[in-house]
Short mmCIF file of C-alpha atoms in Angstrom, two decimals:
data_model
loop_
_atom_site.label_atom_id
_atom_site.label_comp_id
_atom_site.label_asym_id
_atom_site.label_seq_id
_atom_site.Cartn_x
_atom_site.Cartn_y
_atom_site.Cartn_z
CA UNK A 1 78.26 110.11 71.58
CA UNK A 2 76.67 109.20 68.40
CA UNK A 3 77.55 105.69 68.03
CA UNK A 4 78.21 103.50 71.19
CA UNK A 5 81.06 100.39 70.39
CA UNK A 6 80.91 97.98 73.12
CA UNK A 7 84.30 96.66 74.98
CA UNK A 8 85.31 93.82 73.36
CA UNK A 9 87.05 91.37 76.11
CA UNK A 10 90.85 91.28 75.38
CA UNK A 11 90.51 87.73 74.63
CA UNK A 12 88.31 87.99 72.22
CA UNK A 13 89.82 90.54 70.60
CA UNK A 14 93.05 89.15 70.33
CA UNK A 15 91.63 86.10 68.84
CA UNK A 16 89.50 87.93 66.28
CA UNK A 17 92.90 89.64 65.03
CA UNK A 18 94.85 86.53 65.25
CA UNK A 19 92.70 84.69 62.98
CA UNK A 20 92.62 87.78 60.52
CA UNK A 21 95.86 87.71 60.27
CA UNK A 22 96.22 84.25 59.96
CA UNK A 23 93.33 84.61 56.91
CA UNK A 24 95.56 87.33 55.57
CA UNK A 25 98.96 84.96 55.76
CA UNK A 26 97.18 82.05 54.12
CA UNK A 27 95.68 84.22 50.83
CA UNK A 28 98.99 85.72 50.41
CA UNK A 29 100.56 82.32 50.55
CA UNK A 30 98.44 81.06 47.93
CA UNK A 31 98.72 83.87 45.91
CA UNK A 32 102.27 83.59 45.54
CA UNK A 33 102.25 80.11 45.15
CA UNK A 34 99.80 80.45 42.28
CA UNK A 35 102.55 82.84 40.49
CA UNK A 36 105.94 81.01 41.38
CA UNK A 37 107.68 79.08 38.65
CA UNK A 38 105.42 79.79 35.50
CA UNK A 39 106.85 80.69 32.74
CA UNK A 40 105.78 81.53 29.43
CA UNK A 41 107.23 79.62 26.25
CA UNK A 42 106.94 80.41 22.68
CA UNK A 43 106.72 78.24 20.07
CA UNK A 44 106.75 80.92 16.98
CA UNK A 45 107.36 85.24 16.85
CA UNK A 46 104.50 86.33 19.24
CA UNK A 47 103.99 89.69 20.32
CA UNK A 48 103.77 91.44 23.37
CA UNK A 49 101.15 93.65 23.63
CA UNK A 50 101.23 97.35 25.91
CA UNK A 51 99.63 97.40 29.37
CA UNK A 52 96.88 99.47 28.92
CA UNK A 53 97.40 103.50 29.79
CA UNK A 54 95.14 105.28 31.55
CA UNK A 55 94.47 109.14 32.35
CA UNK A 56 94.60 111.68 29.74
CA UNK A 57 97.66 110.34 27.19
CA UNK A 58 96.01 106.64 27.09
CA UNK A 59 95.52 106.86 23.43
CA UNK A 60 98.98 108.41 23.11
CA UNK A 61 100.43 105.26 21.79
CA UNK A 62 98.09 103.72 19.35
CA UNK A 63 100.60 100.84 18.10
CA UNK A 64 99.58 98.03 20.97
CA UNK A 65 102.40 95.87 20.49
CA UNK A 66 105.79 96.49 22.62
CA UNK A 67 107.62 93.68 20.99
CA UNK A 68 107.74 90.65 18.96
CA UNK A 69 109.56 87.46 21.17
CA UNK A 70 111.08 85.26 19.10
CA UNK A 71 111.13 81.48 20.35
CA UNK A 72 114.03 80.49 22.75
CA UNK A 73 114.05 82.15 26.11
CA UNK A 74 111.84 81.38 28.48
CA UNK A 75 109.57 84.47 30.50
CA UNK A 76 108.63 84.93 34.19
CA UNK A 77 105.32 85.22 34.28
CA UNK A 78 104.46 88.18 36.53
CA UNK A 79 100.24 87.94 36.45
CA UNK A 80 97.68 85.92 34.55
CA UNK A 81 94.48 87.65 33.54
CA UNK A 82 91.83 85.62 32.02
CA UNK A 83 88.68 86.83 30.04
CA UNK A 84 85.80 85.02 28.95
CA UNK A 85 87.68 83.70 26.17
CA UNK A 86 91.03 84.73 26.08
CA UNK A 87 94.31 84.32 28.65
CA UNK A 88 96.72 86.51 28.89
CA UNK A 89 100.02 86.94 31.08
CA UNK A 90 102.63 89.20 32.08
CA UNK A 91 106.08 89.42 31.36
CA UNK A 92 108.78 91.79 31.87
CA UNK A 93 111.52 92.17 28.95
CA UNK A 94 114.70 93.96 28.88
CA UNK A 95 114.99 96.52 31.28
CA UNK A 96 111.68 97.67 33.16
CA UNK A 97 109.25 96.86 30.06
CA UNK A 98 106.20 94.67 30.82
CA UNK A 99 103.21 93.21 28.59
CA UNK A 100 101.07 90.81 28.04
CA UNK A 101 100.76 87.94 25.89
CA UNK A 102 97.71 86.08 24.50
CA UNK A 103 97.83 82.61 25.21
CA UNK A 104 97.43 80.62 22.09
CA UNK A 105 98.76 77.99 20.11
CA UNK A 106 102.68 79.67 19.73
CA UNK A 107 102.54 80.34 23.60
CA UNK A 108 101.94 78.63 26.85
CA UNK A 109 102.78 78.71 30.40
CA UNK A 110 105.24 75.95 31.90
CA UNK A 111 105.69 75.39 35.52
CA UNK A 112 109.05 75.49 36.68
CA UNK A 113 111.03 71.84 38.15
#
């Protein structure tokens, strides 16, 4: 035998999962309390800019932007990635098209009522 694991008690060992999994609940349930209700609003045109393609067609596209929202509806935001000096979040459009938008004076994120 090359390594040798020593029997954990069953007691033990049901608490050590039990309070992984109760680790696991509690970071899910803030993560998808951190996402529920946002939603991005637009002020002016902004534009939505491609996720970012990887493998060996990623500069297949070179135009960036997907689409220019106009102001009026209000977006689900579906992740928020922030940079050292930037936000941007994540919305879906019509159909099965995401991007992102930059954060900025024409475009916040509201919390749902």
């Amino acid at each position: 035998m090359l390594f040798a694991v020593p029997k954990m008690p069953r007691k033990r060992l049901l608490l050590t999962v039990g309070v992984l999994a109760a680790l696991l609940v509690a970071a899910l349930l803030v993560y998808i309390s951190t996402h529920r209700g946002h939603f991005l609003v637009v002020t002016a045109n902004t534009p939505v800019l491609r996720d970012f393609p990887t493998g060996p067609d990623a500069n297949a596209a070179p135009n960036p932007v997907v689409a220019v929202i106009a102001p009026g509806p209000r977006y689900r935001v579906l992740g928020i990635r922030d940079g050292e000096v930037f936000q941007a979040v994540r919305i879906r459009l019509a159909g099965d098209v995401t991007g992102w938008v930059i954060i900025g004076p024409a475009a916040h994120v509201e919390r749902s009522r």
